[in-house]
Short mmCIF file of C-alpha atoms and ligand atoms in Angstrom, two decimals:
data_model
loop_
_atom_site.label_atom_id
_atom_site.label_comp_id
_atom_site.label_asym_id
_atom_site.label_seq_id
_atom_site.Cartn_x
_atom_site.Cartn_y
_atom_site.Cartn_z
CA UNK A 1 0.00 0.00 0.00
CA UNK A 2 1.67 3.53 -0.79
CA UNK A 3 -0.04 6.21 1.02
CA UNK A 4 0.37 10.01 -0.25
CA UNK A 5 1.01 12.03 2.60
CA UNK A 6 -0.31 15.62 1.61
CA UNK A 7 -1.64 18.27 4.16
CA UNK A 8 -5.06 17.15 3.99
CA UNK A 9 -4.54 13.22 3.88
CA UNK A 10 -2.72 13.92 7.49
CA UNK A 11 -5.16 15.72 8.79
CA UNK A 12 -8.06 13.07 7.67
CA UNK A 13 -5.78 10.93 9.02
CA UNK A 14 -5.56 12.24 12.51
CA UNK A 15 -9.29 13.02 12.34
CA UNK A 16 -10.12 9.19 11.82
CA UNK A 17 -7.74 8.06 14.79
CA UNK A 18 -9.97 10.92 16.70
CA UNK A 19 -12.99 9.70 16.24
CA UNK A 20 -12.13 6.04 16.67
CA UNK A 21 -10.25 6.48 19.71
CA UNK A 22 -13.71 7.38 21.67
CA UNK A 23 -14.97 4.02 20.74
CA UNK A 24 -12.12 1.88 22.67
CA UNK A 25 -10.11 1.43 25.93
CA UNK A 26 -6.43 1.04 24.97
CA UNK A 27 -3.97 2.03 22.14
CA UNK A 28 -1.66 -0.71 20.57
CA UNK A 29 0.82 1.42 18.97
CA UNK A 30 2.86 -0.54 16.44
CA UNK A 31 6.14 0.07 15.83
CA UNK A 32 9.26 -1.57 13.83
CA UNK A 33 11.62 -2.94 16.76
CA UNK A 34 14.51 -2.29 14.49
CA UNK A 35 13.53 1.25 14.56
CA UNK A 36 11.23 1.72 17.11
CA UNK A 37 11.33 5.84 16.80
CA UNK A 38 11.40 6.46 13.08
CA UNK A 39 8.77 4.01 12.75
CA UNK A 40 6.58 6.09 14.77
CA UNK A 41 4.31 8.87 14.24
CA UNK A 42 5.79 12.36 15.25
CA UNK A 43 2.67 13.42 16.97
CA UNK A 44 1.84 9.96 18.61
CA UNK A 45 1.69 11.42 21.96
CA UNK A 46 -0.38 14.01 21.27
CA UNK A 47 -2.90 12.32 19.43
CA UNK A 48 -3.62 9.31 22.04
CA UNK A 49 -2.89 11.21 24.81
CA UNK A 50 -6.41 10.46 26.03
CA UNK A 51 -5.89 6.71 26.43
CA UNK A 52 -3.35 4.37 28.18
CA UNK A 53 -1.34 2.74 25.47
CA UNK A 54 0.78 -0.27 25.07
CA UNK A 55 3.52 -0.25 22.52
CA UNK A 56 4.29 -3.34 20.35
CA UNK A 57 7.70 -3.87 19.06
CA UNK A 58 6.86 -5.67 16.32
CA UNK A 59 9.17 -7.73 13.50
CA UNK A 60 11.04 -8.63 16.66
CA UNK A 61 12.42 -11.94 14.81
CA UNK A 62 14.40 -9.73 12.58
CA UNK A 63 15.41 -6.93 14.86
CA UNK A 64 18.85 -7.19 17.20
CA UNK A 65 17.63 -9.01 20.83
CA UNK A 66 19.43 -7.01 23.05
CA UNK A 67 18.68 -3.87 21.17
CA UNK A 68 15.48 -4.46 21.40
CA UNK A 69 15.39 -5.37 25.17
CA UNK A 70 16.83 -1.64 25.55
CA UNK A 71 13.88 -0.10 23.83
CA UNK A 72 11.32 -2.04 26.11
CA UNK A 73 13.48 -0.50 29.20
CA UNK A 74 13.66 3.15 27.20
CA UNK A 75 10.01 3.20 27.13
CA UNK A 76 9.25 1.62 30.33
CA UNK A 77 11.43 4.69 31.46
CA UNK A 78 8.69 6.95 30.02
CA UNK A 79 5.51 5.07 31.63
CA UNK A 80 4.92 3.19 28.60
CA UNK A 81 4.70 -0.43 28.79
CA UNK A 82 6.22 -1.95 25.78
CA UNK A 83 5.99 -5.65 24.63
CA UNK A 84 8.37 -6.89 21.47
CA UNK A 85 6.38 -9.40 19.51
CA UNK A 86 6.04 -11.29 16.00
CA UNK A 87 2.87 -10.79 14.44
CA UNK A 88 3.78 -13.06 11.50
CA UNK A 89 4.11 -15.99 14.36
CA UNK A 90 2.01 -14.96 17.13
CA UNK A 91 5.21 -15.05 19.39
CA UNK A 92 4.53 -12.68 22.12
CA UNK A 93 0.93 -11.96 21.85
CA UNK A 94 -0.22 -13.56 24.84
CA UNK A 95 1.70 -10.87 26.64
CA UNK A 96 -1.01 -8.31 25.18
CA UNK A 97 -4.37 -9.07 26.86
CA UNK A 98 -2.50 -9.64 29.96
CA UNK A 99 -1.08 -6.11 30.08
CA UNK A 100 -4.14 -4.24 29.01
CA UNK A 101 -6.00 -6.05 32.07
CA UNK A 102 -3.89 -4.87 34.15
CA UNK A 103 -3.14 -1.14 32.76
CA UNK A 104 -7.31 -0.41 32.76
CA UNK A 105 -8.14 -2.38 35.91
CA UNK A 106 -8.99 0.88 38.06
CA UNK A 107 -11.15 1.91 34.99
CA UNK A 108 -13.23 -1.81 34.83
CA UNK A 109 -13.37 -2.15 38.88
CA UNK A 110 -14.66 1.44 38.63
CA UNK A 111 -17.47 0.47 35.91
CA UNK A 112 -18.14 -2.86 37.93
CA UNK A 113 -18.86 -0.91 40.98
CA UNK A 114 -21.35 1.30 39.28
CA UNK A 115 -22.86 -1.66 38.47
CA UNK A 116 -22.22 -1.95 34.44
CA UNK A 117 -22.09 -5.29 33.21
CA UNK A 118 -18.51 -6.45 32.58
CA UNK A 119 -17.55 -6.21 29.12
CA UNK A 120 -14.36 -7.01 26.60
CA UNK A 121 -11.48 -4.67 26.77
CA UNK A 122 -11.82 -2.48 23.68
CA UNK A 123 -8.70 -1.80 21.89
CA UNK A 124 -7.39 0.28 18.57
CA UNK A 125 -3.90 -0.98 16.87
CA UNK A 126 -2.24 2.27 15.72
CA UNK A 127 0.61 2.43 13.22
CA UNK A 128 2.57 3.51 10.35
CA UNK A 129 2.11 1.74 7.15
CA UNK A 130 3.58 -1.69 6.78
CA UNK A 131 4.43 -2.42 10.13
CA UNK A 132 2.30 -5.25 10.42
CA UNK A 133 -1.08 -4.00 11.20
CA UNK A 134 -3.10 -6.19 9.24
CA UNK A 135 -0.67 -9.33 9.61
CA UNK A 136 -1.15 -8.83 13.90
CA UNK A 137 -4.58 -8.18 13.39
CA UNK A 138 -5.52 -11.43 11.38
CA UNK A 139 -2.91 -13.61 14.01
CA UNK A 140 -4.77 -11.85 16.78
CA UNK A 141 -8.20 -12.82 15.62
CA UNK A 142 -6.79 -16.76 14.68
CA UNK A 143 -9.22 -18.08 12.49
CA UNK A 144 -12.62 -17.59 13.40
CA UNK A 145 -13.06 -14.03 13.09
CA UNK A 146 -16.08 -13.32 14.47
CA UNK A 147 -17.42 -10.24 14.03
CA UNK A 148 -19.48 -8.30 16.97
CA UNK A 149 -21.24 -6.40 14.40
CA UNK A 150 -22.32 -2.56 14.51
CA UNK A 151 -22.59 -1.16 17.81
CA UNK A 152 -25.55 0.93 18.11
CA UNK A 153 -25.04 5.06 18.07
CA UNK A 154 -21.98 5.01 15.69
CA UNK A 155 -22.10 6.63 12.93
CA UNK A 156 -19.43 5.10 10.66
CA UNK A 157 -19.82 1.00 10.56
CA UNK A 158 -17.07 0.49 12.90
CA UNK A 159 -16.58 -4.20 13.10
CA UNK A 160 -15.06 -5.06 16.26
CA UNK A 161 -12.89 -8.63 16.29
CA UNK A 162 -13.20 -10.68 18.80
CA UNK A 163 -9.67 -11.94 20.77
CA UNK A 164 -10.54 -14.64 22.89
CA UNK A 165 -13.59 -13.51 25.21
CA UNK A 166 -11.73 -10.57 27.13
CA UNK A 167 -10.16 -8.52 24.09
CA UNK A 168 -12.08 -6.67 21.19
CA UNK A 169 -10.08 -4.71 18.57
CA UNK A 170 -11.61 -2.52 15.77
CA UNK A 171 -11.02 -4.31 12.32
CA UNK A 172 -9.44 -1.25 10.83
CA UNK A 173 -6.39 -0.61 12.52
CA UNK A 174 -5.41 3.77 12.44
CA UNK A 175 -2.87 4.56 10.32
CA UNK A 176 -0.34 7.56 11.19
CA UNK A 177 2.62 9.21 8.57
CA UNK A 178 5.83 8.65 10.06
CA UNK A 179 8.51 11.49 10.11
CA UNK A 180 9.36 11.43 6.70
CA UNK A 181 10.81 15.09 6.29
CA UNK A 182 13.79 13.84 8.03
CA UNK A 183 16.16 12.20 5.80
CA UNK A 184 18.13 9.94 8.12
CA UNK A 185 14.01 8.11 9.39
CA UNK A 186 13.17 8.08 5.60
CA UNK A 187 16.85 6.20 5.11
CA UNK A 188 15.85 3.82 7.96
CA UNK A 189 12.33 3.22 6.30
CA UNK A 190 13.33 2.45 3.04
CA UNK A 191 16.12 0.15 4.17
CA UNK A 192 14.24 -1.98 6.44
CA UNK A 193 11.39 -1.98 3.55
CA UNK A 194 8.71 -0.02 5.22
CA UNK A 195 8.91 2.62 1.99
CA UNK A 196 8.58 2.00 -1.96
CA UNK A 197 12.47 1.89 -3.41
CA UNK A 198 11.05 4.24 -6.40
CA UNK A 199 10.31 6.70 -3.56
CA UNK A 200 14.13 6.99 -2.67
CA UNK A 201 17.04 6.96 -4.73
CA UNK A 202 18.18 3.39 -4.19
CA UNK A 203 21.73 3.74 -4.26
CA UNK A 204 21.81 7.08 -1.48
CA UNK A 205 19.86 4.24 1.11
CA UNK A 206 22.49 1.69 0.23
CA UNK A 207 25.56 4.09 0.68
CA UNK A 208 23.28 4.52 4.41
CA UNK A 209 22.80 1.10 5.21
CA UNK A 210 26.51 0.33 4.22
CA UNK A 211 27.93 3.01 6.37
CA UNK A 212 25.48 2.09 8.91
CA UNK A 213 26.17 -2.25 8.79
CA UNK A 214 30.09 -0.97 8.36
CA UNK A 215 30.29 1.27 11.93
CA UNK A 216 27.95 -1.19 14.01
CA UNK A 217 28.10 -5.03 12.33
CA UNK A 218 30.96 -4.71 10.41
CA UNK A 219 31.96 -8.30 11.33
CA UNK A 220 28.39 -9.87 9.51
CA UNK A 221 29.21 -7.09 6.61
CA UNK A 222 32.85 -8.91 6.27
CA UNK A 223 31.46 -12.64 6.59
CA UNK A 224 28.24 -12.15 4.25
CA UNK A 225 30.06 -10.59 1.57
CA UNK A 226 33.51 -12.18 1.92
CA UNK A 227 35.75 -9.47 2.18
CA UNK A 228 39.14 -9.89 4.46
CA UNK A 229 39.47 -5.75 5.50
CA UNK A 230 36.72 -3.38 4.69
CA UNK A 231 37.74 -0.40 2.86
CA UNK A 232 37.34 2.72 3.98
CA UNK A 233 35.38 4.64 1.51
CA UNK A 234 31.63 3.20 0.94
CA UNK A 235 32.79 3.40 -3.14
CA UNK A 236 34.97 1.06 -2.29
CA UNK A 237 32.82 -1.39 -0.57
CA UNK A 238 30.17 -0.52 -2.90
CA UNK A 239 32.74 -1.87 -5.27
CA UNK A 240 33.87 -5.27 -3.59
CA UNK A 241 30.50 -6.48 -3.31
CA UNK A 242 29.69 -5.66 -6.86
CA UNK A 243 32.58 -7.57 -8.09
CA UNK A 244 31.83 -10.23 -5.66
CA UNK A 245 28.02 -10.82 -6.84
CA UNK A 246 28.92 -10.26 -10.61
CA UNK A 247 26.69 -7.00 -10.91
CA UNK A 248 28.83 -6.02 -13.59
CA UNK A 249 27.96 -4.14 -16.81
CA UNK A 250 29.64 -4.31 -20.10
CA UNK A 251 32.65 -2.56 -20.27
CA UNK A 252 33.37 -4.04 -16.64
CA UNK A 253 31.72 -1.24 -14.83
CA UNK A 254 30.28 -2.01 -11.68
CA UNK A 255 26.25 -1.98 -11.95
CA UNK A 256 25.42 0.69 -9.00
CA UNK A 257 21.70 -0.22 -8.82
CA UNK A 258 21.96 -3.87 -9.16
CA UNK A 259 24.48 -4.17 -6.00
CA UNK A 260 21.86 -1.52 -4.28
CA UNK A 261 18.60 -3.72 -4.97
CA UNK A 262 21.27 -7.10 -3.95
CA UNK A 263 22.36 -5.00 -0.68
CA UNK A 264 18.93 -4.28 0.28
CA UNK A 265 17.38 -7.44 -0.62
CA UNK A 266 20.05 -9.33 1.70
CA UNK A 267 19.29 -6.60 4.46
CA UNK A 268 15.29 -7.06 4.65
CA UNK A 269 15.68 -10.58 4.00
CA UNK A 270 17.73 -11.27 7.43
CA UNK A 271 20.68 -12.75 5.65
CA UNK A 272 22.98 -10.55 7.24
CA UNK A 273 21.22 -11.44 10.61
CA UNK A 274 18.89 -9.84 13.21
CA UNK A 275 19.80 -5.97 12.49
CA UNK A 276 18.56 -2.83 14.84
CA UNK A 277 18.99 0.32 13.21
CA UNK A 278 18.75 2.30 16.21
CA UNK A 279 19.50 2.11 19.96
CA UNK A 280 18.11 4.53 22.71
CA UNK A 281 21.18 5.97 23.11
CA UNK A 282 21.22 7.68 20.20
CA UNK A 283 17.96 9.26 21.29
CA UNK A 284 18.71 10.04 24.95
CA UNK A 285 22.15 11.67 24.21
CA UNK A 286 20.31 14.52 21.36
P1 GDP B 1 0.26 -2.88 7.65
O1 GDP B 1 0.40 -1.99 6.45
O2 GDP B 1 0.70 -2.17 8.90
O3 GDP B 1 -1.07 -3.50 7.79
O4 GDP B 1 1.36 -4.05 7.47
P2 GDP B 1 1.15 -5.58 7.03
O5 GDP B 1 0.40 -6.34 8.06
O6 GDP B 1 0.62 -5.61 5.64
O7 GDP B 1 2.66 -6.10 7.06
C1 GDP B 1 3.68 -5.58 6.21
C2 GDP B 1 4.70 -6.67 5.94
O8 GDP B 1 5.39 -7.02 7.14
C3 GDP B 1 4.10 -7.97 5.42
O9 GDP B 1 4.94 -8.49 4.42
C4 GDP B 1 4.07 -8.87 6.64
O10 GDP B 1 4.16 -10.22 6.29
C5 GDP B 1 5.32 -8.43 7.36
N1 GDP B 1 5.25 -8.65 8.83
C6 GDP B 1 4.28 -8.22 9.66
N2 GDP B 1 4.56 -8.56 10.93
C7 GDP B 1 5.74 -9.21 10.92
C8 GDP B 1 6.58 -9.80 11.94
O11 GDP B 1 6.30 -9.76 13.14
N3 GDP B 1 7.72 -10.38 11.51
C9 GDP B 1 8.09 -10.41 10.21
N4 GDP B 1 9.24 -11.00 9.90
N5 GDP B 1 7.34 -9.86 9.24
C10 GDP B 1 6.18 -9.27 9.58
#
């Protein structure tokens, strides 16, 4: 799905996360654990500032473990409970309905005490595109979707999903921009695959995610690609590994784009290992 930001789309945008967010309980706010910041919304805070929220590190099988056990303690630090999971697998999930119990339990003791009948948590999965919405959505409901149906006095047909008998979720999940004015989060984005390639010049994200793999895995950089001592200009690694992978062009030039798309490819498709692309530290030290 490619999704035009424009002035107006973000503000329709923000307007449907409004309106749904008065229909629910709790905010799942997705997020890529390999970078759990520029895979967020800038204005996240803002907007679901109402409601308690849980955030879901998700694509945890491909992100960095101990990286990713730092983010869980950097947002802990803030008062926001944060879970990594795998949507594709389910691992982690269980962790979800658990938490929210425990995060609205003043709220439902409250309700129970005023005598309303106890009722399903009500939740809203927030996110960027591709971060896994849909796929956590589907693993959440399993199989046998079963849909709650309208509830009476909305307006727009909202479908609730039913997560075992204590969880509901709304079928459409919100979707948020991310931060794409700044160059280094639309870098990130494209090179984990959460942006089109024909949105950013191909070769600019490899000469990024080489820099990047160079300074903090230069080791799986050296071992995947089979070079002895990396070189010190990106060219020049740009070079090696187009030699190595025969992304040549006639006349024995090395073929830019083809190592870029064979770089990239290797990068989203784990074969360099579990990569992070940021660590708190980066964040706390600005
Ligand atoms: P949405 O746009 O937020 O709804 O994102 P999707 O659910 O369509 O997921 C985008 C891509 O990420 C798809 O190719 C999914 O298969 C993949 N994906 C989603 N969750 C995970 C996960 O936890 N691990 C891995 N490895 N891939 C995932």
């Amino acid at each position: 799905m490619t999704i035009q930001w424009f002035p107006g789309h973000m503000a329709k945008a923000r307007r449907q996360v409004t309106e749904k967010l008065k229909l629910i309980d709790i905010v799942f706010e997705l997020v890529d654990a390999r970078i759990p910041m520029s895979s967020r919304n800038p204005m996240i805070d803002e907007i679901v500032s109402s409601k308690p929220r849980i955030v879901l590190l998700n694509k945890a099988d491909k992100a960095d473990a101990s990286i990713t056990k730092q983010w869980i303690d950097y947002f802990k630090e803030r008062e926001i409970p944060a879970i990594a999971i795998d949507a594709q697998t389910g691992t982690g999930l269980k962790q979800i309905t658990a938490l929210s119990k425990v995060l609205l339990k003043e709220k439902f003791d409250k309700m129970a005490s005023k005598g309303i009948k106890p009722r399903a948590i009500r939740a809203l999965i927030i996110g960027i595109p591709n971060v896994g919405k849909s796929t956590l959505i589907n693993r959440l409901a399993k199989k046998n979707i079963t849909k709650t149906g309208d509830r009476p006095g909305v307006t727009t047909a909202q479908q609730w999903v039913k997560v075992g008998n204590e969880l509901e979720l709304l079928d459409t999940p919100g979707i948020l921009w991310p931060k794409f004015e700044d160059q280094l989060v639309g870098f990130k984005l494209a090179t984990t695959g959460a942006i089109k390639d024909a949105i950013l010049n191909l070769q600019e994200v490899t000469v990024f995610a080489l820099n990047f793999l160079r300074e903090h895995y230069p080791d799986r950089l050296k071992e995947r690609f089979n070079i002895d001592e990396l070189p010190n200009e990106v060219v020049q690694l740009f070079d090696e590994i187009g030699k190595k992978r025969g992304c040549i062009m006639p006349g024995g030039y090395i073929d830019y784009d083809k190592t870029s798309e064979l770089v990239l490819r290797e990068i989203r498709s784990d074969k360099l290992g579990r990569l992070s692309f940021e660590t708190p530290k980066q964040f706390t030290e600005q």
